[in-house]
Coordinates of C-alpha atoms in Angstrom, one line a residue:
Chain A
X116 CA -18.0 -41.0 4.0
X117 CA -16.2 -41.9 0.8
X118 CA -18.0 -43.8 -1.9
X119 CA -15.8 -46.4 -1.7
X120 CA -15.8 -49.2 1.1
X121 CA -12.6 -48.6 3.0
X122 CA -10.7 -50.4 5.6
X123 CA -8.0 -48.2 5.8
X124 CA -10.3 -45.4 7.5
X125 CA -11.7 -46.3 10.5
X126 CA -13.5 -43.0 11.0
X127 CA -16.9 -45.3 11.8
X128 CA -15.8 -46.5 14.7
X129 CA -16.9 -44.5 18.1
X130 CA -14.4 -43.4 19.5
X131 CA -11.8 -43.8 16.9
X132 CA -11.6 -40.0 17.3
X133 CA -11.0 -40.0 20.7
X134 CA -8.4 -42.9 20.5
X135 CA -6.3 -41.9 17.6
X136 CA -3.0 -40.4 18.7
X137 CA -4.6 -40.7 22.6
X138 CA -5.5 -43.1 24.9
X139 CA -5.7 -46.5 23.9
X140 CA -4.0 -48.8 26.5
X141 CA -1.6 -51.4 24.1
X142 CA -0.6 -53.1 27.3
X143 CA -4.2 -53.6 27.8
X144 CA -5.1 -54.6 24.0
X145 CA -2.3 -56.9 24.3
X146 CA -3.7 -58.8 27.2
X147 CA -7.3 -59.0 25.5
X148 CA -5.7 -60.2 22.5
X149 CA -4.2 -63.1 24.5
X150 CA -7.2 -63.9 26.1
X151 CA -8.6 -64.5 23.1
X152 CA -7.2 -66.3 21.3
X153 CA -8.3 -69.7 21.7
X154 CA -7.4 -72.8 20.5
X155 CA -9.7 -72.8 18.0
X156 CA -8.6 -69.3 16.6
X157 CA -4.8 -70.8 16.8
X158 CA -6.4 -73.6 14.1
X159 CA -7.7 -71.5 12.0
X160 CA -5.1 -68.4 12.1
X161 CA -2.8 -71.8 10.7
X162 CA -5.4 -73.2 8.3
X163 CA -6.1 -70.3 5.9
X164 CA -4.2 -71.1 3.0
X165 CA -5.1 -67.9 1.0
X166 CA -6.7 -69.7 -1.8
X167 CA -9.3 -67.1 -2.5
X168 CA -12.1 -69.5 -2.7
X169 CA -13.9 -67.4 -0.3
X170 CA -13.9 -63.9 -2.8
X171 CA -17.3 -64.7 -4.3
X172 CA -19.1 -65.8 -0.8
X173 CA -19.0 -62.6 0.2
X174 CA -21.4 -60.1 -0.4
X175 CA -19.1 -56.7 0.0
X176 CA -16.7 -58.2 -1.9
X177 CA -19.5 -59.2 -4.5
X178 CA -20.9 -55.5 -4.2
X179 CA -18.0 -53.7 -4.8
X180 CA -15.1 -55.8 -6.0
X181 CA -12.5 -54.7 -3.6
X182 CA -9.9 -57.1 -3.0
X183 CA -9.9 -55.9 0.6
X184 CA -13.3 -57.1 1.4
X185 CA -12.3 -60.5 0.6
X186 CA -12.9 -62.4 3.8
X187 CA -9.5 -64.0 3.7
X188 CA -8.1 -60.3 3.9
X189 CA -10.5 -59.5 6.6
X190 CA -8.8 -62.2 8.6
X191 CA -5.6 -61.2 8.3
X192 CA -6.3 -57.6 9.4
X193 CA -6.6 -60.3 13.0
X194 CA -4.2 -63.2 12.1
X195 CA -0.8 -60.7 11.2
X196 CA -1.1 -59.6 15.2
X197 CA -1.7 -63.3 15.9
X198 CA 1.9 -64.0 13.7
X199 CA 3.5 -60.8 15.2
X200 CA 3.6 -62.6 18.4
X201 CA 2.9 -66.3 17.8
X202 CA 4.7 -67.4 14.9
X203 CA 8.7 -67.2 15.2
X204 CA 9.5 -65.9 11.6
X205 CA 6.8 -63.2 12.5
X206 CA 8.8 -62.5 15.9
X207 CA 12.1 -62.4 13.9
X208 CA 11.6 -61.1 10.5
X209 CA 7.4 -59.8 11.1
X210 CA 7.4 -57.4 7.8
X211 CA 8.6 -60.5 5.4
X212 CA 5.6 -62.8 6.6
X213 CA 3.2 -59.6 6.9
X214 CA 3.0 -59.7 10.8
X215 CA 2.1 -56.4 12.3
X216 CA 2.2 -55.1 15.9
X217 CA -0.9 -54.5 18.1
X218 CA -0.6 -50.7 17.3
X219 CA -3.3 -47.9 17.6
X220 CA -3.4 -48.1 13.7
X221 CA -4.0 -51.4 13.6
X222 CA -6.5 -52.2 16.4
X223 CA -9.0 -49.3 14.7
X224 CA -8.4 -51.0 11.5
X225 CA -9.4 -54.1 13.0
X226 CA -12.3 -52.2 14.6
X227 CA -13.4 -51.2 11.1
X228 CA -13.3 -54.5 9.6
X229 CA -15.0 -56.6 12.1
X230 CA -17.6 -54.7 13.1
X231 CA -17.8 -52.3 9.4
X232 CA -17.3 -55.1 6.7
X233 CA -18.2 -58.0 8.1
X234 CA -21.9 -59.4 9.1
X235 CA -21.0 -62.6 10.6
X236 CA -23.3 -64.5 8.2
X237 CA -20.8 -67.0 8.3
X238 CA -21.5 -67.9 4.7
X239 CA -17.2 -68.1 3.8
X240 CA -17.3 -70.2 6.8
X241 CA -19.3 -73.1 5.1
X242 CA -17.7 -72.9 1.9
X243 CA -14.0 -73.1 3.2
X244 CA -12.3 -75.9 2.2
X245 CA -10.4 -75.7 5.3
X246 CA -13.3 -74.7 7.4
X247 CA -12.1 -71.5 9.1
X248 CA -15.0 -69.6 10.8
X249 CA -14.5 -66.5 9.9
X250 CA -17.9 -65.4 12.3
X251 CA -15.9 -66.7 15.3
X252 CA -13.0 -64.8 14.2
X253 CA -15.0 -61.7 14.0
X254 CA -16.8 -62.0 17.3
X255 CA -13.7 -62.5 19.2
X256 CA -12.1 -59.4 17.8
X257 CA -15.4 -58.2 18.8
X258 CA -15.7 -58.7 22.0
X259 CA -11.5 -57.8 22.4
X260 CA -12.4 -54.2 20.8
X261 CA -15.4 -53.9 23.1
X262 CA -13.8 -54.1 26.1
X263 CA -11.3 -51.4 24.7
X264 CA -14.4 -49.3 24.3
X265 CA -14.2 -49.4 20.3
X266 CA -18.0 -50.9 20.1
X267 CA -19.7 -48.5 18.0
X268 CA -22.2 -46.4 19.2
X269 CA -25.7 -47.8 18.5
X270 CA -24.8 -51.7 18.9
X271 CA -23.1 -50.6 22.3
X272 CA -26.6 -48.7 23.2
X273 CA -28.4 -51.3 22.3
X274 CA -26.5 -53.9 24.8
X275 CA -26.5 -51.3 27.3
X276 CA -30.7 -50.7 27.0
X277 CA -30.8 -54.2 27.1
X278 CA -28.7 -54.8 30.4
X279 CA -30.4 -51.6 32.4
X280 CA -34.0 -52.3 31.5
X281 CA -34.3 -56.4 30.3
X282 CA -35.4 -55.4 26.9
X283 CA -33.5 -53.9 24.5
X284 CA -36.1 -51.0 23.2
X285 CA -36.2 -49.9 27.3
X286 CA -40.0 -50.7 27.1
X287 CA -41.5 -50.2 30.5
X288 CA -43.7 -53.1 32.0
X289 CA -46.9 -51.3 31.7
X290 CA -46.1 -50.1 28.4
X291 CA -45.4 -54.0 27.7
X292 CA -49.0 -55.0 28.9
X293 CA -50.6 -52.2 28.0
X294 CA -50.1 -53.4 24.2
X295 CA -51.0 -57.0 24.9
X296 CA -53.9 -56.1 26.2
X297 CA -54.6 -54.1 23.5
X298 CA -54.0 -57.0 21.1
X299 CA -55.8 -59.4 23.4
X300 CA -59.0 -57.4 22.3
X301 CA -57.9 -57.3 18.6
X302 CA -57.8 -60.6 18.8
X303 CA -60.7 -61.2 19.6
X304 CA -62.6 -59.1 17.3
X305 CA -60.3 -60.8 14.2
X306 CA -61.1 -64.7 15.5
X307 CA -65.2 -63.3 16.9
X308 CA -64.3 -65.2 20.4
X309 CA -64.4 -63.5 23.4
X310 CA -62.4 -66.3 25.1
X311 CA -59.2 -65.4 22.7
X312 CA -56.5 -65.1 25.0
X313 CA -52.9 -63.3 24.8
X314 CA -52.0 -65.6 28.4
X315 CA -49.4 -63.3 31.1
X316 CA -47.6 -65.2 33.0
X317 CA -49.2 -68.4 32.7
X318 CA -47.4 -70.9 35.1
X319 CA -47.2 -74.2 34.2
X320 CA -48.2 -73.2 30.6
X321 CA -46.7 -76.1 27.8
X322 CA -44.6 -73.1 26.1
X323 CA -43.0 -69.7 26.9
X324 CA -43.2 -67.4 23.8
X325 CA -40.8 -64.7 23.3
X326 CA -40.9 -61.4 20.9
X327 CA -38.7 -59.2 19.7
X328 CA -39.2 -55.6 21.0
X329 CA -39.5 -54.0 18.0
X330 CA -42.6 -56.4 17.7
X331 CA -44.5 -54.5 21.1
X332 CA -43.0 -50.7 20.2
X333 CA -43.9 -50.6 16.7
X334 CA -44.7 -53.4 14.3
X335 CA -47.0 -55.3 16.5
X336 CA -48.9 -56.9 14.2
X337 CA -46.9 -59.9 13.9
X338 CA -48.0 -60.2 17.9
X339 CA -51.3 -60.7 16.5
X340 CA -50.4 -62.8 14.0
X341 CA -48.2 -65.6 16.3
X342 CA -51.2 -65.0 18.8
X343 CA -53.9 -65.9 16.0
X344 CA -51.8 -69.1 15.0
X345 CA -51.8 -70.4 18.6
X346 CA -55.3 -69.7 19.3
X347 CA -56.3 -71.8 16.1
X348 CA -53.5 -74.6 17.0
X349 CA -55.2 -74.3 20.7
X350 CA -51.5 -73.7 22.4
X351 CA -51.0 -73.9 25.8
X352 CA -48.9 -70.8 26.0
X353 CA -47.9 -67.3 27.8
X354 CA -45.5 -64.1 27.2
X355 CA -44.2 -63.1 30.6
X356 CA -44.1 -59.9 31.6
X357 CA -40.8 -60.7 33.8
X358 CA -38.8 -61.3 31.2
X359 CA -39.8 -61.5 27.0
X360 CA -36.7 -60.4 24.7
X361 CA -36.0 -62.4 22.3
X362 CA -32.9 -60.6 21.2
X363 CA -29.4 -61.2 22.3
X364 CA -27.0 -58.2 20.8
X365 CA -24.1 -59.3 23.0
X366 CA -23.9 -62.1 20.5
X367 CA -22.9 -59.2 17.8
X368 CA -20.6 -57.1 20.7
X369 CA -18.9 -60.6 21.4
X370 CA -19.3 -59.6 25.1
X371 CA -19.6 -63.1 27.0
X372 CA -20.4 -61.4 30.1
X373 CA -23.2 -59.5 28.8
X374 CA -24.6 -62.2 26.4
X375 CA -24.5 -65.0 29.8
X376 CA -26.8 -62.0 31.8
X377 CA -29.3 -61.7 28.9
X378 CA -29.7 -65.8 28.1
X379 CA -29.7 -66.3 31.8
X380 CA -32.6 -64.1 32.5
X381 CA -34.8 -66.2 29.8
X382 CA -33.3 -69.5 31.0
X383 CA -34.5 -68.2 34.7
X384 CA -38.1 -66.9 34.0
X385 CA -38.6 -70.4 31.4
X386 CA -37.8 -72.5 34.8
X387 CA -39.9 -69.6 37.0
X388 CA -42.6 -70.2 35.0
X389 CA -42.1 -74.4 34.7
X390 CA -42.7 -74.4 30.7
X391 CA -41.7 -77.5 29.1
X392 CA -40.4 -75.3 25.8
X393 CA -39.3 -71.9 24.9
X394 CA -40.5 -70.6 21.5
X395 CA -38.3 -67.8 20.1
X396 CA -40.2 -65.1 17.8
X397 CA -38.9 -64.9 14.4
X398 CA -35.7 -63.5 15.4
X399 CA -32.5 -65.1 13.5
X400 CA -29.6 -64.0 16.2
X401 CA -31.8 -64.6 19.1
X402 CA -32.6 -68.1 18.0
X403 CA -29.1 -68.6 17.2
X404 CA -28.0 -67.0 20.6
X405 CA -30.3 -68.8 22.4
X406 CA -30.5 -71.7 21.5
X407 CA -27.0 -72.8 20.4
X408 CA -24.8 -70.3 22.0
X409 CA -26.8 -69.8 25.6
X410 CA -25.7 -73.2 26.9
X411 CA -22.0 -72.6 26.4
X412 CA -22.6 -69.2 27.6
X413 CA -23.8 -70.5 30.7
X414 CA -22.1 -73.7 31.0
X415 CA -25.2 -75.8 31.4
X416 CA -28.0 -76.8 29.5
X417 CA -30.9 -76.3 29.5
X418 CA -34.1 -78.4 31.6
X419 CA -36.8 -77.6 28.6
X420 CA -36.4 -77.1 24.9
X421 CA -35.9 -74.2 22.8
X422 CA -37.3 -73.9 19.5
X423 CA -38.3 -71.2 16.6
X424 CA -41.5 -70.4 15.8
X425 CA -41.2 -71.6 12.5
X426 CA -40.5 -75.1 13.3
X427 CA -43.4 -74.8 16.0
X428 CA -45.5 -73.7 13.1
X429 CA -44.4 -76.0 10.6
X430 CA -45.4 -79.1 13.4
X431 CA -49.0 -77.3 13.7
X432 CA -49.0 -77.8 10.1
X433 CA -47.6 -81.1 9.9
X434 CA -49.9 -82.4 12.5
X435 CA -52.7 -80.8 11.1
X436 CA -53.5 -78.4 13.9
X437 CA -53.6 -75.1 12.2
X438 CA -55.4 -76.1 8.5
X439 CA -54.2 -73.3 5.3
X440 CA -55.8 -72.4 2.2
X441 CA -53.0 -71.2 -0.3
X442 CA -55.3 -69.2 -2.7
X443 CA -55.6 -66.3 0.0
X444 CA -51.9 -66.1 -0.2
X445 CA -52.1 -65.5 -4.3
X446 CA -49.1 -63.4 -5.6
X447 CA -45.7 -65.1 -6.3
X448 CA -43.5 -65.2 -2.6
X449 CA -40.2 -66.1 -2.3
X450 CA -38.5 -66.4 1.4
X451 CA -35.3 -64.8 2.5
X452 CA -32.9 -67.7 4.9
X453 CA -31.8 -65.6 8.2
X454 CA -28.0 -66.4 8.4
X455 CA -28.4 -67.5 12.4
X456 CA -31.2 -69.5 11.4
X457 CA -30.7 -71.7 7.9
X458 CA -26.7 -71.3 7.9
X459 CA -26.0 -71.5 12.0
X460 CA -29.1 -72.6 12.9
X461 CA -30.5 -75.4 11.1
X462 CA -34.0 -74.2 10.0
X463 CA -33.9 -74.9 6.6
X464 CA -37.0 -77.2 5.4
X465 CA -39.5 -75.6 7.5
X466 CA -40.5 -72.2 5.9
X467 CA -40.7 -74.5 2.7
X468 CA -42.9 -76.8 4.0
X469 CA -44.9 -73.8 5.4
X470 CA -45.0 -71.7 2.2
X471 CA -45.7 -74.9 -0.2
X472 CA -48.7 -74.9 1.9
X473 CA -50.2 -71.8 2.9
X474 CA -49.1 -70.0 -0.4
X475 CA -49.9 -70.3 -3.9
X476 CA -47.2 -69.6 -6.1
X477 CA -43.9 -70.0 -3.5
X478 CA -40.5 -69.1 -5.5
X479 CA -36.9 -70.0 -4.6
X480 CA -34.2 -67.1 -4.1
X481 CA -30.7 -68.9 -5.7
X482 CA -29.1 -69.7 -4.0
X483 CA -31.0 -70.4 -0.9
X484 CA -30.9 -72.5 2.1
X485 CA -27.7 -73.2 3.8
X486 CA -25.8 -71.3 0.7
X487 CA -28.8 -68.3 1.2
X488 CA -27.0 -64.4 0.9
X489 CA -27.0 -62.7 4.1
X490 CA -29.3 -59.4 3.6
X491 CA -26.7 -57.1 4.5
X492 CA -28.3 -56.4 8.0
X493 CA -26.6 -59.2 9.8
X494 CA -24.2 -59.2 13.1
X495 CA -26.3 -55.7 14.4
X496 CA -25.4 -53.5 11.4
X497 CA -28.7 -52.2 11.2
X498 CA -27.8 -50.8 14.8
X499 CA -24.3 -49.4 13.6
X500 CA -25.9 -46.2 11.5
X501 CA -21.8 -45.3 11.0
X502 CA -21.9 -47.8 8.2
X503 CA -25.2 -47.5 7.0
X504 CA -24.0 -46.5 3.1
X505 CA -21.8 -50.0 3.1
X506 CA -24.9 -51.7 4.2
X507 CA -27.0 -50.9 1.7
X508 CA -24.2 -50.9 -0.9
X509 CA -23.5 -54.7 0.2
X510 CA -27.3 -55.4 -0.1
X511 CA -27.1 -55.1 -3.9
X512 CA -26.4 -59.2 -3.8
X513 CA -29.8 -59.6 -2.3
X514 CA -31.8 -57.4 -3.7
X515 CA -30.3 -59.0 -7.3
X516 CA -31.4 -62.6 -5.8
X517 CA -35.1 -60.8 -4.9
X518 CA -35.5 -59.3 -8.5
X519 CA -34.6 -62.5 -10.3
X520 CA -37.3 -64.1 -8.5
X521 CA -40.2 -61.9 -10.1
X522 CA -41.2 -62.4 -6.9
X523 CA -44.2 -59.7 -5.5
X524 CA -44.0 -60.7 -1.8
X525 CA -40.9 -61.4 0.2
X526 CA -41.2 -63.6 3.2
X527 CA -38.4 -63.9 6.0
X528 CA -38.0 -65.3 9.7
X529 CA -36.1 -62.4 11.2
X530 CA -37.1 -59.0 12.4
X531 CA -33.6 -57.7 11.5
X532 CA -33.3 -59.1 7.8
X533 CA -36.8 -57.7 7.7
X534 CA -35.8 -54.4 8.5
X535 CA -33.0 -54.1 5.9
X536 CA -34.8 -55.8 3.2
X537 CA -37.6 -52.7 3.6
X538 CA -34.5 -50.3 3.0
X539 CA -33.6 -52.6 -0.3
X540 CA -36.8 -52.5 -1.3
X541 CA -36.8 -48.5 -0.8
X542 CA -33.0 -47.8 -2.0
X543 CA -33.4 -50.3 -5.2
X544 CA -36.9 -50.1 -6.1
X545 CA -37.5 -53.6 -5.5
X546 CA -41.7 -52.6 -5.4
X547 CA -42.6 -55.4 -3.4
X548 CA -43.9 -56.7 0.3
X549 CA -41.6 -57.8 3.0
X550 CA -43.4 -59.7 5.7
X551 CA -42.4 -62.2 8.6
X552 CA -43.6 -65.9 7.9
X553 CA -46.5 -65.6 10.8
X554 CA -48.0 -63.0 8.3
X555 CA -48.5 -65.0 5.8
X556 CA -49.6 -68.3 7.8
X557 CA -51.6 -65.7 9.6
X558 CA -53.7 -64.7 6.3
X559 CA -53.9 -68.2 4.9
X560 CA -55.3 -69.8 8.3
X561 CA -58.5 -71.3 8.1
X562 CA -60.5 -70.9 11.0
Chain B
X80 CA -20.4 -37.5 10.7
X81 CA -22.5 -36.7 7.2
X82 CA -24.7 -33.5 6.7
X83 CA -27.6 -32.3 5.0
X84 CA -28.3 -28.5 3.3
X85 CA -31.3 -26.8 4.7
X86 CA -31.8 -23.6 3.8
X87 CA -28.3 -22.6 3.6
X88 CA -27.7 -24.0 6.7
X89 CA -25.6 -27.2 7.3
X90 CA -27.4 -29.9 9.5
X91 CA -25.4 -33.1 11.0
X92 CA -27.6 -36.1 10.4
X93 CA -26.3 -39.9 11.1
X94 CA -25.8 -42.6 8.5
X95 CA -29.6 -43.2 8.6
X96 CA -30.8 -39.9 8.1
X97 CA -31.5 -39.0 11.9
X98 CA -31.1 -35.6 13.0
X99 CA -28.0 -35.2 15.8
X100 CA -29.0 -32.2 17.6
X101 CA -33.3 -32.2 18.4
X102 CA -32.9 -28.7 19.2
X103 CA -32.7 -27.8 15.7
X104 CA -35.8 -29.0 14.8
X105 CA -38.6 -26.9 13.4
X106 CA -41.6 -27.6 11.7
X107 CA -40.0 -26.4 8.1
X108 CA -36.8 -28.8 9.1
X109 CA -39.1 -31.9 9.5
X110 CA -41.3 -30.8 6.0
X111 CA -37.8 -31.2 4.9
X112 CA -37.3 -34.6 6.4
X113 CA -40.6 -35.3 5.2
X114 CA -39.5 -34.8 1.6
X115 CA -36.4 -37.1 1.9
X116 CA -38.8 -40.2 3.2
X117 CA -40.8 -39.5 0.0
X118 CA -43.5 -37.4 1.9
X119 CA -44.4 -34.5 -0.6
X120 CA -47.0 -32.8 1.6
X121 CA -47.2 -33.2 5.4
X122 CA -50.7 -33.1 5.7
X123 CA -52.9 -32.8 8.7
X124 CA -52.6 -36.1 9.9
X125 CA -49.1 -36.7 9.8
X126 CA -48.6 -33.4 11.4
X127 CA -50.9 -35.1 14.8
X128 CA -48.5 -37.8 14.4
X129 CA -45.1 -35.9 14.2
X130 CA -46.5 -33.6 16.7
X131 CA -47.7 -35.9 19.4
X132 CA -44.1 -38.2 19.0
X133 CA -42.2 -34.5 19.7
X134 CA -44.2 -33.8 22.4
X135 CA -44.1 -37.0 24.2
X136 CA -40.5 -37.3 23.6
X137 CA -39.8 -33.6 24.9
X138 CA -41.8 -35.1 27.8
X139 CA -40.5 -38.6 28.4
X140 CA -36.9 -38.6 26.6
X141 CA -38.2 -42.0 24.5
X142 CA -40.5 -42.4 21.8
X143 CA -44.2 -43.6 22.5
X144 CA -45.6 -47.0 22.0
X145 CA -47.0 -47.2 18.7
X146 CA -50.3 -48.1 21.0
X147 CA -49.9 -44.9 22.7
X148 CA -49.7 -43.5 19.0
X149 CA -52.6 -45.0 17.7
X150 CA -54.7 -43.8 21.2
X151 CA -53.9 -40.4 21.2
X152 CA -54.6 -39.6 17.4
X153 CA -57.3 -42.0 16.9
X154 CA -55.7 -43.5 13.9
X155 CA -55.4 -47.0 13.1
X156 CA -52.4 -49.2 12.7
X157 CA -52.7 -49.6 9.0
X158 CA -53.2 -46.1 8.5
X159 CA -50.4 -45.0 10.4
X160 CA -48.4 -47.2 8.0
X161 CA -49.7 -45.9 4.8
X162 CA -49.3 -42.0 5.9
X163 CA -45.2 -43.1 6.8
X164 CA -44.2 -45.6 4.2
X165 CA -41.2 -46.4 6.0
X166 CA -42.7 -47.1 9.0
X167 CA -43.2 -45.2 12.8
X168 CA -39.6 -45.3 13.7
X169 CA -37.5 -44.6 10.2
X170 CA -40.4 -42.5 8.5
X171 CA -42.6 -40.7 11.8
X172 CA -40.1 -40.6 14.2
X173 CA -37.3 -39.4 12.4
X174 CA -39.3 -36.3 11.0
X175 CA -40.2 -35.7 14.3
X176 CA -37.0 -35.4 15.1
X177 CA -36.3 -38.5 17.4
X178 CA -33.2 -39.7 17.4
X179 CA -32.8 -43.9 16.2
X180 CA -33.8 -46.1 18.5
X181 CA -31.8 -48.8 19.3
X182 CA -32.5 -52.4 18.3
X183 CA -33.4 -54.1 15.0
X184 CA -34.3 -50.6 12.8

């Protein structure tokens, strides 16, 4: 792996090996490229205007400088093909106006780019004066290079584990209640009531919760933590043992197909079990999936309502159902926006009304919010280990923002961000805590 | 694919640090890994750890539930934390030998 980020050598991609020189059908990349391009891509392919006022949103271009990391570059590695074919100076004169042919070369650059240097935090999108979404752009290369087979390895697994066994970790059932019932009796030791429930399967229950399977395999006290919340907020709730992923990694392949399965079995257990509302563990892409994307993915919408656990916990606050005491929560926290919840999901004010209130000395990143860095771990990079040195190269930006906080505890919504923030913390000696938001309402709860 | 030198011997590990081949594993190979996760000495505890994830994987082809973890070797939660500071699946599991799982790690 060279030092240096580079989109000229695709070598991460699985099976760029295999491909190069071999069998990649054009004809077939052609036909996939037409498909996908939209009328919306068309728009935006037109609106770039190249003014390089996307350069310093970036975080790999803020990491390492390289012109070609530029998200305006990125998106022409996509929009010359677009021109090669589209746009009639392309057609006639395509090396004057930079147009390129849908080549081997070019489609494993592409691959490279979309899926290597880019993390779909959409944080170009928002400051583009002419509003070209550069994450859409990326997905629908995406889901083009999937179906060529050019997915890398470990985001392709992780769609595939999802798809064969409803969970993207392939935990078994029992496995699945053996755990909860586990933490059922945790539970109740932590809150000294034997009546503490972790409800299966509740029918009729007010909400369906969700978790991320990461959650039940190995980090599973955040179970307890959401589980501790309700039982002080007195929730009407369940986990269902039919169906309880939160995650979505089609969203990241930009396989429809696959993504419309893996919302649809949620949608269909949420109406199985009658819940008026489905929570969605602090997961940034699966709220985002979810939530905003599941309705187009399955053309209807849908007959409850969807909504993160940290909007369910800020309303407990609000309404005064869960009561905090900050002191418990003592050393100076600052909270880390997922991209798919603040920037394309709306979730903004909440963790700030929560951490005003169940911490003592709450710091913000800058910037935060809407304009928040992504982490580095965003669009399933963590999964793609082929660019694991760019990753944590292009987390530099954010583990900057952490430092300047002087912050000792770092608090964020999102399993993923979580996970790459803990490789920060290790890679640049960050010495502090990362937690999920539930921990930290968890420890202040007053009981 | 990127490798790492083990007693003269070259080993292919992923981006993350995960072994490719689990044959090659051995119990100086994972007081190697050990080392690399900032694990100076592989005490008797984290051996029962790495030694019941290798089993159960040579047994089942997936890693255990950390519940099954915590049941068979009697430890807690916490302190299966603190004895693999980067956690059961990039610190315990990859000195055992596992390959990465898939998901958000």
């Amino acid at each position: 792996m060279s030092s240096r980020l580079s989109v000229a050598a695709p070598s991460g991609v699985s099976g760029a090996e295999g491909a190069a020189g071999t069998g990649l059908d054009l004809a077939r990349a052609r036909e996939l490229f037409e498909k996908k391009i939209t009328r919306q891509l068309v728009t935006y392919f037109h609106a770039c205007a190249h003014c390089g006022l996307c350069n310093d949103t970036c975080h790999y271009y803020l990491a390492t400088g390289d012109p070609r990391m530029v998200p305006a570059y990125k998106a022409d590695r996509f929009r010359r093909v677009y021109k090669r074919y589209h746009d009639w100076l392309g057609r006639l004169v395509p090396r004057w106006v930079g147009a390129e042919e849908l080549s081997e070369a070019v489609i494993l650059e592409l691959a490279d780019n979309v899926f290597g240097a880019c993390t779909m935090c959409r944080r170009c999108t928002v400051n583009c004066p002419m509003g070209v979404d550069m994450g859409l752009l990326a997905r629908a290369a995406r889901g083009m290079l999937d179906a060529l087979g050019l997915t890398p390895r470990g985001l392709k697994a992780t769609v595939d584990v999802h798809l064969q066994t409803r969970n993207n970790m392939g935990i078994s059932g029992e496995d699945f209640v053996d755990t909860i019932e586990w933490l059922e009796e945790q539970l109740q030791d932590e809150v000294g009531d034997s009546r503490a429930r972790i409800p299966l399967n509740k029918k009729g229950a007010r909400m369906l919760y969700t978790l991320n399977p990461r959650e039940p395999k190995y980090f599973p006290l955040t179970i307890l933590a959401a589980a501790k919340i309700m039982y002080a907020a007195g929730e009407d709730w369940t986990l269902s043992t039919n169906y309880w992923d939160v995650t979505n990694y089609a969203l990241f392949s930009g396989n429809d197909e696959a993504a419309r399965t893996i919302a649809g079995w949620l949608r269909d257990e949420a109406v199985n079990l009658g819940v008026q509302e489905v929570v969605m563990a602090e997961c940034g892409h699966g709220y985002r999936a979810f939530r905003w994307e599941g309705p187009n993915w399955l053309k209807a919408s849908y007959p409850f309502r969807v909504r993160g656990f940290v909007e369910l916990m800020a309303e407990y606050v609000r309404d005064g159902r869960i009561r905090l005491d900050p002191a418990r929560n003592d050393k100076p926290i600052t909270y880390h926006d997922p991209c798919n919840q603040a920037r394309s999901g709306g979730i903004v004010q909440e963790p700030r009304y929560i951490l005003h209130r169940a911490a003592a000395d709450f710091r913000e990143m800058n910037p935060h919010g809407v304009q928040n860095f992504c982490c580095g771990g965003g669009g399933g990079m963590l999964s793609m280990t082929e660019f694991a040195e760019r990753r944590i190269r292009a987390g530099k930006v954010k583990a900057d923002q952490i430092r300047a906080t002087g912050a000792e505890v770092v608090a964020t919504s999102c399993h993923n961000c979580l996970d790459q923030l803990m490789e920060l913390n290790k890679h640049y000696k960050l010495g502090v805590k990362i937690c999920n938001l539930c921990e930290v309402v968890a420890e202040a709860l007053v009981l | 694919m990127p490798e790492i030198e083990y007693k003269d011997k070259k080993i292919e590990v992923d981006e993350d640090g995960f072994i490719q081949d689990p044959d090659l594993w051995n119990n100086d190979l994972a007081e190697f890994l050990a080392r690399m996760e900032g694990i100076e000495n592989m005490t008797e505890d984290h051996w029962k750890v790495v030694n019941f994830l290798r089993n159960y994987y040579l047994e089942f082809g997936i890693a255990p539930m950390i519940r099954k973890l915590c049941k068979e070797t009697g430890f807690t939660l916490k302190y299966i934390y603190e004895l693999f500071p980067s956690g059961p699946a990039k610190g315990a599991c990859k000195i055992a030998g596992l390959p990465k799982p898939t998901g958000c790690v």
